[in-house]
Short mmCIF file of C-alpha atoms and ligand atoms in Angstrom, two decimals:
data_model
loop_
_atom_site.label_atom_id
_atom_site.label_comp_id
_atom_site.label_asym_id
_atom_site.label_seq_id
_atom_site.Cartn_x
_atom_site.Cartn_y
_atom_site.Cartn_z
CA MET A 1 -3.51 -0.29 -29.20
CA THR A 2 -1.66 0.10 -25.95
CA ARG A 3 1.94 0.78 -25.17
CA LEU A 4 3.41 -2.66 -23.91
CA ASN A 5 4.41 -1.49 -20.37
CA LYS A 6 0.74 -0.22 -19.67
CA PHE A 7 -0.53 -3.34 -21.02
CA LEU A 8 1.50 -5.47 -18.82
CA ALA A 9 0.87 -3.31 -15.84
CA GLU A 10 -2.85 -3.50 -16.16
CA SER A 11 -2.66 -7.22 -16.67
CA GLY A 12 -1.16 -7.32 -13.23
CA VAL A 13 2.35 -8.12 -14.02
CA GLY A 14 3.87 -5.29 -11.88
CA SER A 15 4.29 -1.53 -11.90
CA ARG A 16 5.11 0.05 -15.12
CA ARG A 17 8.67 0.39 -14.10
CA GLU A 18 9.01 -3.13 -13.26
CA CYS A 19 7.36 -4.06 -16.56
CA ASP A 20 9.89 -1.89 -18.37
CA ARG A 21 12.77 -3.84 -16.80
CA LEU A 22 11.23 -7.00 -17.79
CA ILE A 23 11.04 -5.74 -21.39
CA ALA A 24 14.71 -4.49 -21.25
CA ASP A 25 15.82 -7.88 -19.98
CA GLY A 26 14.26 -9.43 -23.02
CA ALA A 27 11.73 -11.43 -21.10
CA VAL A 28 8.61 -10.19 -22.97
CA LYS A 29 7.56 -11.43 -26.36
CA ILE A 30 4.78 -10.09 -28.76
CA ASN A 31 3.59 -12.76 -31.14
CA GLY A 32 6.83 -14.77 -30.36
CA LYS A 33 9.38 -12.07 -31.05
CA VAL A 34 11.35 -10.37 -28.21
CA ALA A 35 9.64 -6.91 -27.64
CA LEU A 36 11.43 -3.62 -27.20
CA LEU A 37 10.96 -0.87 -24.83
CA GLY A 38 8.08 1.32 -26.18
CA ALA A 39 6.52 -1.50 -28.09
CA ILE A 40 2.70 -1.18 -28.95
CA VAL A 41 0.41 -3.96 -28.43
CA GLU A 42 -2.43 -4.30 -30.81
CA ASP A 43 -5.73 -6.15 -30.26
CA GLY A 44 -5.31 -9.87 -30.60
CA ASP A 45 -1.66 -9.83 -30.19
CA ARG A 46 -0.17 -12.70 -28.14
CA VAL A 47 2.00 -11.23 -25.36
CA THR A 48 4.10 -13.48 -23.24
CA VAL A 49 6.43 -12.82 -20.22
CA HIS A 50 9.04 -15.58 -19.56
CA ASP A 51 7.05 -17.44 -22.15
CA LYS A 52 3.74 -17.36 -20.14
CA ARG A 53 0.71 -15.87 -21.94
CA ILE A 54 -0.32 -12.58 -20.53
CA GLY A 55 -3.45 -10.56 -20.57
CA ASP A 56 -6.64 -10.88 -22.58
CA LYS A 57 -7.66 -8.21 -20.28
CA GLN A 58 -7.85 -9.84 -16.98
CA LYS A 59 -10.64 -8.30 -14.84
CA SER A 60 -9.25 -5.73 -12.26
CA VAL A 61 -10.16 -6.92 -8.80
CA TYR A 62 -9.86 -4.56 -5.87
CA LEU A 63 -10.23 -5.68 -2.39
CA MET A 64 -9.76 -3.92 1.10
CA LEU A 65 -8.41 -6.29 3.97
CA HIS A 66 -8.40 -5.27 7.75
CA LYS A 67 -4.94 -6.84 8.38
CA PRO A 68 -4.45 -8.13 11.66
CA LYS A 69 -1.15 -8.00 13.35
CA GLY A 70 1.00 -11.13 13.08
CA TYR A 71 0.76 -11.30 9.22
CA ILE A 72 3.40 -10.07 6.91
CA THR A 73 2.26 -7.93 3.77
CA THR A 74 4.04 -9.93 0.99
CA VAL A 75 2.91 -12.72 -1.18
CA LYS A 76 5.57 -15.19 0.35
CA ASP A 77 7.71 -15.13 3.47
CA ASP A 78 11.02 -16.97 3.61
CA LEU A 79 10.77 -17.21 7.33
CA GLY A 80 7.50 -19.05 7.12
CA ARG A 81 5.25 -16.32 8.70
CA LYS A 82 1.75 -16.01 8.10
CA THR A 83 1.11 -13.57 4.94
CA VAL A 84 -1.95 -11.57 4.12
CA MET A 85 -2.51 -13.69 1.19
CA GLU A 86 -3.91 -16.33 3.65
CA LEU A 87 -6.60 -14.06 4.35
CA VAL A 88 -7.49 -13.37 0.89
CA HIS A 89 -10.02 -15.90 -0.97
CA VAL A 90 -10.58 -14.96 -4.36
CA ASN A 91 -9.59 -16.81 -7.55
CA VAL A 92 -7.31 -14.12 -9.10
CA ARG A 93 -3.72 -13.22 -8.00
CA LEU A 94 -3.66 -10.20 -6.01
CA TYR A 95 -1.04 -8.08 -4.62
CA PRO A 96 -0.65 -5.92 -1.70
CA VAL A 97 -0.48 -2.08 -2.26
CA GLY A 98 2.22 -0.97 -0.04
CA ARG A 99 3.04 -2.40 3.11
CA LEU A 100 1.86 -2.57 6.84
CA ASP A 101 4.50 -4.00 9.35
CA TYR A 102 4.18 -7.35 10.82
CA ASP A 103 2.82 -5.79 14.17
CA THR A 104 0.56 -3.03 12.42
CA GLU A 105 -3.01 -3.79 11.65
CA GLY A 106 -5.61 -1.95 9.60
CA LEU A 107 -6.56 -0.84 6.08
CA LEU A 108 -4.60 -2.68 3.32
CA ILE A 109 -5.72 -2.63 -0.22
CA LEU A 110 -4.93 -5.53 -2.63
CA THR A 111 -5.41 -5.65 -6.17
CA ASN A 112 -4.23 -7.01 -9.58
CA ASP A 113 -4.30 -3.51 -11.13
CA GLY A 114 -0.55 -3.00 -11.16
CA GLU A 115 -1.00 0.42 -12.67
CA LEU A 116 -3.21 1.66 -9.60
CA ALA A 117 -1.04 0.20 -7.20
CA ASN A 118 1.91 1.91 -8.50
CA ARG A 119 0.10 5.22 -8.66
CA LEU A 120 -0.93 4.78 -5.05
CA THR A 121 2.52 3.77 -3.76
CA HIS A 122 4.32 6.50 -5.65
CA PRO A 123 5.86 9.17 -3.44
CA ARG A 124 5.02 11.97 -5.67
CA ASN A 125 1.25 11.41 -5.34
CA GLU A 126 1.50 12.42 -1.68
CA ILE A 127 -1.67 10.48 -0.84
CA ASP A 128 -2.76 10.95 3.00
CA LYS A 129 -2.50 7.91 5.13
CA THR A 130 -4.05 8.02 8.69
CA TYR A 131 -3.33 6.01 11.43
CA ILE A 132 -4.40 5.55 15.07
CA ALA A 133 -1.31 5.22 17.38
CA ARG A 134 -1.07 4.44 21.04
CA ILE A 135 2.19 5.89 22.40
CA SER A 136 3.90 5.07 25.80
CA GLY A 137 3.68 8.09 28.01
CA ILE A 138 2.46 11.65 27.38
CA LEU A 139 3.13 13.48 24.16
CA THR A 140 3.88 16.84 25.01
CA PRO A 141 2.59 20.20 22.86
CA THR A 142 6.24 20.52 21.88
CA GLU A 143 6.66 17.02 20.74
CA ARG A 144 3.39 17.08 18.77
CA ALA A 145 4.43 20.39 17.09
CA SER A 146 7.71 18.83 16.02
CA LEU A 147 5.98 15.84 14.55
CA GLU A 148 3.83 18.20 12.65
CA LYS A 149 6.62 20.26 11.26
CA GLY A 150 8.89 17.40 10.54
CA VAL A 151 11.56 15.38 12.46
CA LEU A 152 14.64 13.63 11.34
CA VAL A 153 14.22 10.02 10.41
CA ASP A 154 17.14 8.12 9.04
CA GLY A 155 18.80 11.60 8.33
CA VAL A 156 15.95 13.14 6.38
CA LYS A 157 13.25 15.43 7.42
CA THR A 158 9.68 14.07 7.34
CA ALA A 159 7.01 16.08 5.34
CA PRO A 160 4.61 17.94 7.48
CA ALA A 161 2.01 15.72 9.22
CA ARG A 162 -1.14 16.18 11.33
CA VAL A 163 -1.15 14.73 14.77
CA LYS A 164 -4.55 14.91 16.72
CA ILE A 165 -4.47 13.82 20.42
CA LEU A 166 -7.60 11.75 20.99
CA ARG A 167 -7.10 10.43 24.57
CA GLN A 168 -4.27 10.86 27.14
CA ASP A 169 -3.45 9.56 30.65
CA GLN A 170 -0.24 9.40 32.63
CA HIS A 171 0.81 6.25 30.77
CA HIS A 172 -0.37 6.41 27.19
CA THR A 173 -1.43 8.81 24.62
CA ARG A 174 -3.75 7.67 21.92
CA CYS A 175 -3.47 9.91 18.71
CA GLU A 176 -4.54 10.18 15.12
CA VAL A 177 -1.58 10.70 12.81
CA THR A 178 -1.94 11.84 9.03
CA ILE A 179 1.09 11.28 6.94
CA HIS A 180 1.58 11.34 3.08
CA GLU A 181 4.97 9.66 2.94
CA GLY A 182 5.34 6.13 2.84
CA ARG A 183 9.03 5.41 4.39
CA ASN A 184 9.86 2.21 6.23
CA HIS A 185 8.24 2.07 9.78
CA GLN A 186 7.55 5.84 9.19
CA VAL A 187 5.13 6.30 12.04
CA LYS A 188 7.17 4.37 14.61
CA LYS A 189 10.23 6.31 13.60
CA MET A 190 8.64 9.63 13.96
CA PHE A 191 7.69 8.91 17.22
CA ALA A 192 11.05 7.44 18.08
CA ALA A 193 12.84 10.87 17.00
CA VAL A 194 10.91 12.34 19.84
CA GLY A 195 11.71 9.88 22.31
CA LYS A 196 8.18 7.93 22.35
CA GLU A 197 7.49 4.35 21.55
CA VAL A 198 4.64 3.25 19.46
CA GLU A 199 2.83 0.37 21.41
CA PHE A 200 -0.04 -0.10 18.71
CA LEU A 201 -0.55 1.15 15.30
CA LYS A 202 -3.70 0.91 13.00
CA ARG A 203 -4.10 2.40 9.68
CA VAL A 204 -7.82 3.59 9.38
CA ALA A 205 -7.75 5.63 6.02
CA ILE A 206 -6.02 5.80 2.67
CA GLY A 207 -7.35 9.24 1.39
CA ASP A 208 -10.92 9.11 2.03
CA LEU A 209 -11.27 5.53 1.87
CA ARG A 210 -11.81 4.35 5.31
CA LEU A 211 -11.61 0.92 6.99
CA GLY A 212 -14.91 1.64 8.72
CA GLY A 213 -16.51 -1.26 10.37
CA LEU A 214 -14.72 -3.92 8.57
CA LYS A 215 -13.62 -6.84 10.96
CA ARG A 216 -9.96 -7.95 11.80
CA GLY A 217 -9.12 -10.53 9.19
CA ASP A 218 -12.11 -9.77 6.94
CA THR A 219 -11.80 -8.41 3.22
CA ARG A 220 -14.52 -6.71 1.22
CA TYR A 221 -14.59 -5.54 -2.50
CA LEU A 222 -14.27 -1.78 -3.02
CA THR A 223 -17.21 -0.25 -4.63
CA GLU A 224 -17.12 1.28 -8.08
CA SER A 225 -16.95 4.77 -6.53
CA GLU A 226 -14.31 3.87 -4.38
CA VAL A 227 -12.23 2.60 -7.05
CA GLU A 228 -12.94 5.66 -9.35
CA TYR A 229 -12.00 7.78 -6.24
CA LEU A 230 -8.68 6.00 -6.08
CA LYS A 231 -8.04 6.12 -9.56
CA LYS A 232 -8.40 10.04 -9.54
CA LEU A 233 -6.12 10.56 -6.33
N1 LIG B 1 4.28 3.39 9.95
C1 LIG B 1 4.94 2.41 10.49
O1 LIG B 1 5.77 2.74 11.44
N2 LIG B 1 4.55 1.03 10.32
C2 LIG B 1 3.58 0.87 9.51
O2 LIG B 1 3.18 -0.39 9.44
C3 LIG B 1 3.01 1.84 8.76
C4 LIG B 1 3.30 3.19 8.89
#
């Protein structure tokens, strides 16, 4: 016995909210009858979305990809750019969790577990994401302190962040930045707010899950303990 939106999300249809919308739109049927919001799925029920059969508990798959730059984090791109899906070779339909910019590289999770994807990207869950950023010029202590305290991005102050300087010369600063929000182009915009341009950006960790030595363009399955860890975040 499962609530219909949970059943759909766990079958990879989308986030619970997206599934609720499909139900509200009348797109979901249980045993041939249009389902209502809050409906319950019993073992053996036949659930369809737009008349296509869903479920029978599809196995959840969790992958980590080292996204190279030059790939867009969507399943399809109207402009014909390469998508991260071209780097994923499994027999199941997976979806990227969250986004990395076209020119950003690093750790991207892909899964068909809509429930986990939704939890990992929900702003309320405040999951740390760590990036390595190379910035043009020297990041001054005052600028670093502003970034850590919060700067205005699109008129809204960013949450406290951690910025550690790893290396610096006259021309560049290399730093490790940890944020827990996921606003569009957030790291680039934070540095832009203190007058600095991000020349290179790579996500190296989501919480304690690290990219490690995975090569650019390669994927690997997450281990059971990594999946358990993400589910508990
Ligand atoms: N912040 C950015 O500016 N870009 C990304 O891809 C991720 C975080």
